mmCIF file of C-alpha atoms and ligand atoms in Angstrom:
data_model
loop_
_atom_site.group_PDB
_atom_site.id
_atom_site.type_symbol
_atom_site.label_atom_id
_atom_site.label_comp_id
_atom_site.label_asym_id
_atom_site.label_seq_id
_atom_site.Cartn_x
_atom_site.Cartn_y
_atom_site.Cartn_z
ATOM 1 C CA MET A 1 5.244 -8.204 27.763
ATOM 2 C CA TYR A 2 7.077 -11.007 26.023
ATOM 3 C CA SER A 3 4.959 -13.867 24.770
ATOM 4 C CA PRO A 4 6.440 -17.344 24.513
ATOM 5 C CA MET A 5 7.025 -18.845 21.074
ATOM 6 C CA ASP A 6 6.924 -22.629 21.248
ATOM 7 C CA ILE A 7 9.489 -24.118 18.892
ATOM 8 C CA ASP A 8 9.970 -27.883 19.125
ATOM 9 C CA GLY A 9 8.586 -27.910 22.647
ATOM 10 C CA VAL A 10 10.812 -25.090 23.945
ATOM 11 C CA ASP A 11 9.375 -21.695 24.922
ATOM 12 C CA TYR A 12 11.296 -18.787 23.455
ATOM 13 C CA TYR A 13 10.426 -15.325 24.732
ATOM 14 C CA VAL A 14 10.432 -12.768 21.939
ATOM 15 C CA LYS A 15 8.933 -9.336 21.296
ATOM 16 C CA PRO A 16 5.817 -9.304 19.070
ATOM 17 C CA MET A 17 5.337 -5.513 18.952
ATOM 18 C CA ASN A 18 7.043 -2.239 19.863
ATOM 19 C CA CYS A 19 4.245 -0.117 21.347
ATOM 20 C CA PRO A 20 4.389 -1.173 25.011
ATOM 21 C CA TYR A 21 8.052 -0.190 25.302
ATOM 22 C CA GLN A 22 7.457 3.314 24.031
ATOM 23 C CA ILE A 23 4.582 3.598 26.496
ATOM 24 C CA LEU A 24 6.904 2.529 29.334
ATOM 25 C CA ILE A 25 9.342 5.263 28.299
ATOM 26 C CA TYR A 26 6.509 7.805 28.277
ATOM 27 C CA ASN A 27 5.293 6.706 31.692
ATOM 28 C CA SER A 28 8.773 6.890 33.219
ATOM 29 C CA ARG A 29 8.219 10.547 34.080
ATOM 30 C CA VAL A 30 5.507 13.235 34.159
ATOM 31 C CA HIS A 31 4.685 15.275 31.062
ATOM 32 C CA SER A 32 3.305 18.755 30.514
ATOM 33 C CA TYR A 33 0.845 19.720 27.762
ATOM 34 C CA ARG A 34 3.624 21.952 26.386
ATOM 35 C CA GLU A 35 5.791 18.924 25.465
ATOM 36 C CA LEU A 36 3.172 17.431 23.187
ATOM 37 C CA PRO A 37 3.146 16.239 20.490
ATOM 38 C CA LEU A 38 5.929 13.715 21.088
ATOM 39 C CA ARG A 39 6.887 11.858 17.935
ATOM 40 C CA TRP A 40 9.001 8.813 18.676
ATOM 41 C CA ALA A 41 10.316 6.669 15.854
ATOM 42 C CA GLU A 42 12.391 3.505 15.921
ATOM 43 C CA LEU A 43 13.471 0.661 13.690
ATOM 44 C CA GLY A 44 12.067 -2.020 15.974
ATOM 45 C CA THR A 45 12.699 -5.723 15.528
ATOM 46 C CA VAL A 46 9.713 -7.965 16.183
ATOM 47 C CA TYR A 47 8.998 -11.670 15.898
ATOM 48 C CA ARG A 48 6.021 -13.723 14.781
ATOM 49 C CA TYR A 49 5.874 -17.477 14.720
ATOM 50 C CA GLU A 50 4.900 -18.031 11.107
ATOM 51 C CA ARG A 51 4.527 -21.707 10.183
ATOM 52 C CA SER A 52 7.425 -22.931 8.059
ATOM 53 C CA GLY A 53 5.029 -23.617 5.156
ATOM 54 C CA VAL A 54 4.104 -19.935 4.793
ATOM 55 C CA LEU A 55 7.651 -18.511 5.065
ATOM 56 C CA HIS A 56 8.483 -16.927 1.755
ATOM 57 C CA GLY A 57 11.795 -15.226 0.901
ATOM 58 C CA LEU A 58 11.877 -11.685 2.250
ATOM 59 C CA LEU A 59 8.117 -11.425 1.970
ATOM 60 C CA ARG A 60 7.164 -13.455 5.014
ATOM 61 C CA VAL A 61 9.758 -13.998 7.718
ATOM 62 C CA ARG A 62 9.743 -14.777 11.437
ATOM 63 C CA GLY A 63 11.953 -11.877 12.534
ATOM 64 C CA PHE A 64 11.524 -8.490 10.911
ATOM 65 C CA THR A 65 12.066 -4.779 11.378
ATOM 66 C CA ILE A 66 9.282 -2.213 11.457
ATOM 67 C CA ASP A 67 9.815 1.513 10.852
ATOM 68 C CA ASP A 68 7.559 2.079 13.786
ATOM 69 C CA ALA A 69 6.576 5.353 15.374
ATOM 70 C CA HIS A 70 4.189 6.512 18.041
ATOM 71 C CA ILE A 71 2.855 10.024 18.233
ATOM 72 C CA ILE A 72 1.528 11.041 21.587
ATOM 73 C CA CYS A 73 -0.563 14.200 21.425
ATOM 74 C CA ARG A 74 -3.453 16.240 22.768
ATOM 75 C CA SER A 75 -6.921 16.058 21.243
ATOM 76 C CA ASP A 76 -6.519 19.519 19.658
ATOM 77 C CA GLN A 77 -3.389 18.279 17.826
ATOM 78 C CA ILE A 78 -4.750 15.060 16.424
ATOM 79 C CA ARG A 79 -6.062 16.458 13.139
ATOM 80 C CA ASP A 80 -2.739 18.070 12.156
ATOM 81 C CA GLU A 81 -0.711 15.066 13.288
ATOM 82 C CA LEU A 82 -2.785 12.634 11.218
ATOM 83 C CA ARG A 83 -2.528 14.863 8.189
ATOM 84 C CA ARG A 84 1.254 15.104 8.549
ATOM 85 C CA VAL A 85 1.679 11.354 8.914
ATOM 86 C CA TYR A 86 -0.520 10.627 5.919
ATOM 87 C CA GLU A 87 1.390 13.169 3.782
ATOM 88 C CA PHE A 88 4.679 11.666 5.007
ATOM 89 C CA SER A 89 3.550 8.152 3.998
ATOM 90 C CA MET A 90 2.462 9.214 0.541
ATOM 91 C CA ASP A 91 5.634 11.254 -0.063
ATOM 92 C CA MET A 92 7.769 8.311 1.019
ATOM 93 C CA LEU A 93 5.992 5.723 -1.145
ATOM 94 C CA THR A 94 5.951 8.093 -4.120
ATOM 95 C CA ALA A 95 9.710 8.671 -3.727
ATOM 96 C CA PHE A 96 10.272 4.911 -4.116
ATOM 97 C CA GLY A 97 8.562 5.118 -7.503
ATOM 98 C CA PHE A 98 5.104 3.774 -6.670
ATOM 99 C CA GLU A 99 2.325 5.522 -8.537
ATOM 100 C CA GLU A 100 -0.705 3.370 -7.891
ATOM 101 C CA PHE A 101 -2.216 3.041 -4.459
ATOM 102 C CA ALA A 102 -5.136 1.345 -2.806
ATOM 103 C CA ILE A 103 -6.100 3.377 0.242
ATOM 104 C CA TYR A 104 -8.532 2.191 2.902
ATOM 105 C CA LEU A 105 -10.204 3.831 5.841
ATOM 106 C CA ALA A 106 -10.931 0.980 8.236
ATOM 107 C CA THR A 107 -13.753 1.700 10.652
ATOM 108 C CA ARG A 108 -15.070 0.364 13.956
ATOM 109 C CA PRO A 109 -15.273 -3.427 14.206
ATOM 110 C CA ARG A 110 -18.716 -4.799 15.049
ATOM 111 C CA GLU A 111 -20.119 -4.691 18.561
ATOM 112 C CA GLY A 112 -18.102 -6.724 21.050
ATOM 113 C CA LYS A 113 -14.910 -6.600 18.937
ATOM 114 C CA ALA A 114 -14.088 -2.947 19.692
ATOM 115 C CA VAL A 115 -13.247 -1.146 22.914
ATOM 116 C CA GLY A 116 -14.164 2.487 23.687
ATOM 117 C CA GLU A 117 -17.261 4.632 23.316
ATOM 118 C CA PRO A 118 -18.888 5.031 19.876
ATOM 119 C CA GLU A 119 -18.592 8.851 20.008
ATOM 120 C CA ARG A 120 -14.806 8.627 20.313
ATOM 121 C CA TRP A 121 -14.692 6.182 17.423
ATOM 122 C CA GLU A 122 -16.758 8.616 15.384
ATOM 123 C CA GLN A 123 -14.451 11.532 16.262
ATOM 124 C CA ALA A 124 -11.333 9.496 15.433
ATOM 125 C CA THR A 125 -12.759 8.249 12.134
ATOM 126 C CA GLU A 126 -13.660 11.817 11.165
ATOM 127 C CA ALA A 127 -10.095 12.978 11.907
ATOM 128 C CA LEU A 128 -8.693 10.246 9.625
ATOM 129 C CA ARG A 129 -11.228 11.109 6.939
ATOM 130 C CA GLY A 130 -10.112 14.770 7.158
ATOM 131 C CA ALA A 131 -6.483 13.783 6.499
ATOM 132 C CA LEU A 132 -7.509 11.651 3.505
ATOM 133 C CA ASP A 133 -9.749 14.341 2.013
ATOM 134 C CA ALA A 134 -6.991 16.965 2.342
ATOM 135 C CA ARG A 135 -4.769 15.019 -0.086
ATOM 136 C CA GLY A 136 -7.714 14.286 -2.361
ATOM 137 C CA LEU A 137 -6.740 10.759 -3.492
ATOM 138 C CA PRO A 138 -9.596 8.262 -3.784
ATOM 139 C CA TYR A 139 -10.018 5.775 -0.936
ATOM 140 C CA GLU A 140 -12.369 3.021 0.053
ATOM 141 C CA ILE A 141 -14.140 2.412 3.335
ATOM 142 C CA ASP A 142 -13.245 -0.901 4.936
ATOM 143 C CA GLU A 143 -16.359 -1.240 7.069
ATOM 144 C CA GLY A 144 -15.537 -2.843 10.423
ATOM 145 C CA GLY A 145 -11.883 -3.383 9.464
ATOM 146 C CA GLY A 146 -10.358 -1.204 12.214
ATOM 147 C CA ALA A 147 -8.155 -2.468 15.031
ATOM 148 C CA PHE A 148 -9.959 -3.235 18.298
ATOM 149 C CA TYR A 149 -8.429 -0.066 19.768
ATOM 150 C CA GLY A 150 -9.214 2.406 17.006
ATOM 151 C CA PRO A 151 -9.817 3.140 13.325
ATOM 152 C CA LYS A 152 -6.947 3.242 10.822
ATOM 153 C CA ILE A 153 -5.745 4.149 7.354
ATOM 154 C CA ASP A 154 -4.087 1.351 5.382
ATOM 155 C CA ILE A 155 -2.122 2.078 2.234
ATOM 156 C CA LYS A 156 -1.264 -0.623 -0.261
ATOM 157 C CA VAL A 157 0.986 0.048 -3.227
ATOM 158 C CA LYS A 158 0.577 -1.720 -6.536
ATOM 159 C CA ASP A 159 3.744 -2.923 -8.217
ATOM 160 C CA THR A 160 4.372 -2.822 -11.965
ATOM 161 C CA LEU A 161 2.427 -6.074 -12.386
ATOM 162 C CA GLY A 162 -0.556 -4.635 -10.517
ATOM 163 C CA ARG A 163 -0.069 -6.758 -7.398
ATOM 164 C CA PRO A 164 -1.044 -5.012 -4.132
ATOM 165 C CA TRP A 165 1.407 -4.810 -1.207
ATOM 166 C CA GLN A 166 0.456 -3.619 2.262
ATOM 167 C CA CYS A 167 2.836 -0.830 3.351
ATOM 168 C CA SER A 168 1.773 2.115 5.469
ATOM 169 C CA THR A 169 -0.605 1.894 8.343
ATOM 170 C CA ILE A 170 -1.762 4.830 10.452
ATOM 171 C CA GLN A 171 -3.705 3.725 13.488
ATOM 172 C CA PHE A 172 -5.601 5.973 15.805
ATOM 173 C CA ASP A 173 -5.626 4.814 19.380
ATOM 174 C CA PHE A 174 -7.533 6.200 22.333
ATOM 175 C CA ASN A 175 -7.549 2.908 24.190
ATOM 176 C CA LEU A 176 -3.947 1.982 25.002
ATOM 177 C CA PRO A 177 -3.361 5.414 26.657
ATOM 178 C CA GLU A 178 -6.269 4.588 28.955
ATOM 179 C CA ARG A 179 -5.245 1.012 29.644
ATOM 180 C CA PHE A 180 -1.644 1.952 30.332
ATOM 181 C CA ASP A 181 -2.728 4.976 32.366
ATOM 182 C CA MET A 182 -0.790 7.525 30.290
ATOM 183 C CA THR A 183 -1.308 11.120 31.379
ATOM 184 C CA TYR A 184 -0.055 14.673 30.936
ATOM 185 C CA THR A 185 -0.603 17.781 33.008
ATOM 186 C CA GLY A 186 -2.871 20.231 31.195
ATOM 187 C CA GLU A 187 -2.879 24.025 31.197
ATOM 188 C CA ASP A 188 -5.502 23.755 33.938
ATOM 189 C CA GLY A 189 -3.048 21.871 36.167
ATOM 190 C CA LEU A 190 -5.154 18.690 35.983
ATOM 191 C CA GLU A 191 -4.229 15.307 34.580
ATOM 192 C CA HIS A 192 -5.446 14.466 31.082
ATOM 193 C CA GLN A 193 -5.173 11.468 28.852
ATOM 194 C CA PRO A 194 -3.218 11.859 25.610
ATOM 195 C CA TYR A 195 -4.128 10.301 22.277
ATOM 196 C CA MET A 196 -1.766 8.017 20.474
ATOM 197 C CA VAL A 197 -1.111 7.328 16.801
ATOM 198 C CA HIS A 198 0.760 4.192 15.757
ATOM 199 C CA ARG A 199 2.306 4.435 12.350
ATOM 200 C CA ALA A 200 4.578 2.469 10.023
ATOM 201 C CA LEU A 201 5.446 3.965 6.647
ATOM 202 C CA LEU A 202 7.127 1.033 4.923
ATOM 203 C CA GLY A 203 5.811 -1.646 7.297
ATOM 204 C CA SER A 204 8.215 -4.579 7.492
ATOM 205 C CA ILE A 205 11.492 -3.337 5.984
ATOM 206 C CA GLU A 206 12.302 -6.873 4.814
ATOM 207 C CA ARG A 207 9.007 -7.208 2.986
ATOM 208 C CA PHE A 208 9.310 -3.713 1.556
ATOM 209 C CA VAL A 209 12.730 -4.535 0.084
ATOM 210 C CA GLY A 210 11.185 -7.702 -1.416
ATOM 211 C CA CYS A 211 8.411 -5.570 -2.867
ATOM 212 C CA LEU A 212 10.954 -3.071 -4.302
ATOM 213 C CA ILE A 213 12.915 -5.871 -5.958
ATOM 214 C CA GLU A 214 9.668 -7.051 -7.578
ATOM 215 C CA GLN A 215 8.730 -3.514 -8.586
ATOM 216 C CA TYR A 216 12.027 -2.925 -10.403
ATOM 217 C CA ALA A 217 12.811 -6.544 -11.303
ATOM 218 C CA GLY A 218 16.179 -5.882 -9.619
ATOM 219 C CA ALA A 219 17.057 -2.954 -11.913
ATOM 220 C CA PHE A 220 16.979 -0.198 -9.304
ATOM 221 C CA PRO A 221 17.040 3.513 -10.141
ATOM 222 C CA VAL A 222 20.465 5.080 -9.618
ATOM 223 C CA TRP A 223 19.643 6.478 -6.162
ATOM 224 C CA LEU A 224 18.607 3.025 -4.877
ATOM 225 C CA ALA A 225 21.220 0.852 -6.600
ATOM 226 C CA PRO A 226 23.666 -0.689 -4.080
ATOM 227 C CA ILE A 227 26.453 -0.109 -6.651
ATOM 228 C CA GLN A 228 25.711 2.883 -8.855
ATOM 229 C CA VAL A 229 28.772 2.832 -11.104
ATOM 230 C CA VAL A 230 31.350 0.260 -12.137
ATOM 231 C CA LEU A 231 34.663 1.428 -13.638
ATOM 232 C CA ILE A 232 35.925 -0.887 -16.366
ATOM 233 C CA PRO A 233 39.603 -0.478 -17.315
ATOM 234 C CA ILE A 234 40.201 -1.895 -20.817
ATOM 235 C CA ALA A 235 43.699 -3.186 -19.968
ATOM 236 C CA ASP A 236 45.745 -3.562 -16.767
ATOM 237 C CA ARG A 237 47.661 -0.369 -17.538
ATOM 238 C CA HIS A 238 44.406 1.647 -17.190
ATOM 239 C CA ALA A 239 43.745 0.449 -13.648
ATOM 240 C CA GLY A 240 45.463 3.472 -12.073
ATOM 241 C CA TYR A 241 43.355 5.929 -14.044
ATOM 242 C CA ALA A 242 40.193 3.915 -13.255
ATOM 243 C CA GLU A 243 41.036 4.142 -9.533
ATOM 244 C CA SER A 244 41.540 7.900 -9.719
ATOM 245 C CA VAL A 245 38.171 8.366 -11.511
ATOM 246 C CA ALA A 246 36.545 6.158 -8.868
ATOM 247 C CA GLU A 247 38.002 8.403 -6.127
ATOM 248 C CA THR A 248 36.507 11.484 -7.793
ATOM 249 C CA LEU A 249 33.106 9.788 -7.941
ATOM 250 C CA LYS A 250 33.361 8.693 -4.307
ATOM 251 C CA ASP A 251 34.117 12.289 -3.345
ATOM 252 C CA GLY A 252 30.843 13.158 -5.077
ATOM 253 C CA GLY A 253 29.019 10.725 -2.784
ATOM 254 C CA ILE A 254 28.564 8.064 -5.471
ATOM 255 C CA ARG A 255 28.767 4.316 -4.749
ATOM 256 C CA VAL A 256 31.355 2.994 -7.155
ATOM 257 C CA THR A 257 33.503 -0.065 -7.683
ATOM 258 C CA VAL A 258 36.386 -0.856 -10.053
ATOM 259 C CA ASP A 259 36.372 -4.136 -11.968
ATOM 260 C CA ALA A 260 40.125 -4.801 -11.948
ATOM 261 C CA SER A 261 39.716 -8.494 -12.827
ATOM 262 C CA SER A 262 41.712 -9.940 -15.716
ATOM 263 C CA GLU A 263 38.574 -10.704 -17.752
ATOM 264 C CA ARG A 264 38.081 -9.187 -21.173
ATOM 265 C CA MET A 265 36.218 -5.906 -21.457
ATOM 266 C CA ASN A 266 33.103 -7.487 -22.975
ATOM 267 C CA ALA A 267 32.898 -10.019 -20.152
ATOM 268 C CA LYS A 268 33.148 -7.189 -17.582
ATOM 269 C CA ILE A 269 30.333 -5.323 -19.298
ATOM 270 C CA ARG A 270 28.198 -8.453 -19.351
ATOM 271 C CA ASN A 271 28.842 -9.056 -15.642
ATOM 272 C CA ALA A 272 27.821 -5.492 -14.808
ATOM 273 C CA GLN A 273 24.667 -5.863 -16.878
ATOM 274 C CA LEU A 274 23.798 -9.113 -15.105
ATOM 275 C CA GLN A 275 24.208 -7.300 -11.797
ATOM 276 C CA LYS A 276 21.977 -4.514 -13.178
ATOM 277 C CA ILE A 277 24.511 -1.824 -12.271
ATOM 278 C CA PRO A 278 23.055 1.380 -13.791
ATOM 279 C CA TYR A 279 26.292 2.996 -15.056
ATOM 280 C CA MET A 280 29.412 1.483 -16.613
ATOM 281 C CA LEU A 281 32.395 3.736 -17.249
ATOM 282 C CA VAL A 282 34.906 2.222 -19.680
ATOM 283 C CA VAL A 283 38.398 3.726 -19.676
ATOM 284 C CA GLY A 284 41.307 3.077 -22.083
ATOM 285 C CA ASP A 285 44.176 5.046 -23.646
ATOM 286 C CA ARG A 286 41.966 7.626 -25.323
ATOM 287 C CA GLU A 287 39.875 8.350 -22.207
ATOM 288 C CA GLU A 288 42.934 8.535 -19.968
ATOM 289 C CA ALA A 289 44.623 11.059 -22.301
ATOM 290 C CA ALA A 290 41.476 13.211 -22.497
ATOM 291 C CA GLY A 291 40.460 12.895 -18.823
ATOM 292 C CA THR A 292 37.102 11.319 -19.791
ATOM 293 C CA ALA A 293 35.233 8.011 -19.522
ATOM 294 C CA ALA A 294 33.051 6.200 -22.069
ATOM 295 C CA VAL A 295 29.576 5.938 -20.577
ATOM 296 C CA ARG A 296 27.427 2.832 -21.074
ATOM 297 C CA LEU A 297 24.071 2.338 -19.430
ATOM 298 C CA ARG A 298 22.602 -0.874 -18.070
ATOM 299 C CA SER A 299 20.075 -0.550 -20.891
ATOM 300 C CA GLU A 300 23.008 -1.022 -23.363
ATOM 301 C CA GLU A 301 22.716 2.569 -24.491
ATOM 302 C CA ASP A 302 26.148 4.020 -25.351
ATOM 303 C CA LEU A 303 26.465 7.691 -24.439
ATOM 304 C CA GLY A 304 30.062 8.098 -25.662
ATOM 305 C CA ALA A 305 32.991 9.763 -23.878
ATOM 306 C CA LYS A 306 32.133 12.395 -21.237
ATOM 307 C CA PRO A 307 34.292 14.556 -18.961
ATOM 308 C CA ILE A 308 34.364 13.171 -15.414
ATOM 309 C CA ASP A 309 32.870 16.282 -13.794
ATOM 310 C CA GLU A 310 29.939 16.122 -16.199
ATOM 311 C CA ILE A 311 29.347 12.456 -15.274
ATOM 312 C CA VAL A 312 29.441 13.323 -11.564
ATOM 313 C CA ALA A 313 26.989 16.198 -12.095
ATOM 314 C CA THR A 314 24.533 13.960 -14.004
ATOM 315 C CA LEU A 315 24.692 11.214 -11.367
ATOM 316 C CA ARG A 316 24.279 13.721 -8.524
ATOM 317 C CA ARG A 317 21.185 15.141 -10.205
ATOM 318 C CA LEU A 318 19.656 11.651 -10.701
ATOM 319 C CA ILE A 319 20.375 10.785 -7.074
ATOM 320 C CA ASP A 320 19.167 14.070 -5.595
ATOM 321 C CA GLU A 321 15.953 13.980 -7.624
ATOM 322 C CA LYS A 322 15.444 10.272 -6.850
ATOM 323 C CA SER A 323 14.908 9.902 -10.558
ATOM 324 C CA VAL A 324 13.758 6.589 -12.024
ATOM 325 C CA ALA A 325 15.278 7.582 -15.398
ATOM 326 C CA LEU A 326 18.922 6.718 -16.177
ATOM 327 C CA THR A 327 19.844 10.036 -17.825
HETATM 328 ZN ZN1 ZN B 401 2.210 0.709 18.078
#
C-alpha cells in the first residue's frame, strides 16, 4: 500500500493516496444496507515525488493535505449523494469569494484505459450529469477525461486575474469496491456491492491557500484574515485601555492583537497596512474618556470614533456573513 520514493538512492515508503485506508476500515466489519450512506471525511496527508525543478511555493509541494472524503452508498442513493456533494463544493468555493468557475464532466477513457462495463459507466455519467443540471451552471464535457475507475466532475475556480485553479473533484467509482471486495448485507439478506464516491472540495489545502493568497493579493476579507484587528495605542499610557478593548473583542470571537511597541502612531499604522490587517483601532485620551476607538480600514478609509460594542457588532456581522466587503 506504500510505494517507495527513491531519493538519492534511498527508498522512502510514503502514502500517495488515502482511499485504500478508508476501504480497510470499511472492510474491518460487516455492514447492513441500513447503515448506508457512510460519509467519511479526513484531512489526509499524502506524498508525491515531484522533481525539484517543478516545486513551486505552496502551489506544488511534495507533501500535502487533501480534504478527502469517501461516500459509500447503495445504488438507489447515488443520485442524491452526488447532488449533495456537488452543492457542497459550490457552496464552499463560493464562500471563499470565487465567482467564476470552469466545470467539467469527464467521461469514460478510451477502450483499454477504463475498467468496468460500459452500461455502468453510462449510468454513473448520467448520475453526475443529473447533479450538474440540478444546479444549472454551465459545464463542459471532457470526453475521455475520466479516471480509469469511473467518471468525474472537476471544478476549477478562476482567480481575479482569470487564471484557472483545479479545486474540487467528485469521482464516481464502481471499480474499487469490486477490487477490494467491499460488501453490505441487503434487505434481502444477500451480499451486495456498494458504490463509492471520492471527493475533495478544496483539493490540496496547501495549493488552495496559495490560490487564495493570489485571489486576494494577501488582503483577505475579515473572516479569513489571520489577524482581524490591531489595537494601536497613541502613547504608552493608553496601553491599558487598548488591552481592555482587545479583551472585549476577543470575547466577541475576534482575532486581535495590540501593537504596544514604542514606534510612533504613523509607523504602527503603516506596519498594519503592510500586513494587510483589515481593521486598525487607534486609541488615545479622547477615545479612552468616551469608551470608543477611532476606526481605520486597511484601505486607508477613516471611519471616525465608534463605540466598542458597535465595532464588535459590525465585525461579527462581516465574519458571520463571510463578507468580502470591509464595512
Ligand atoms: Zn479516494
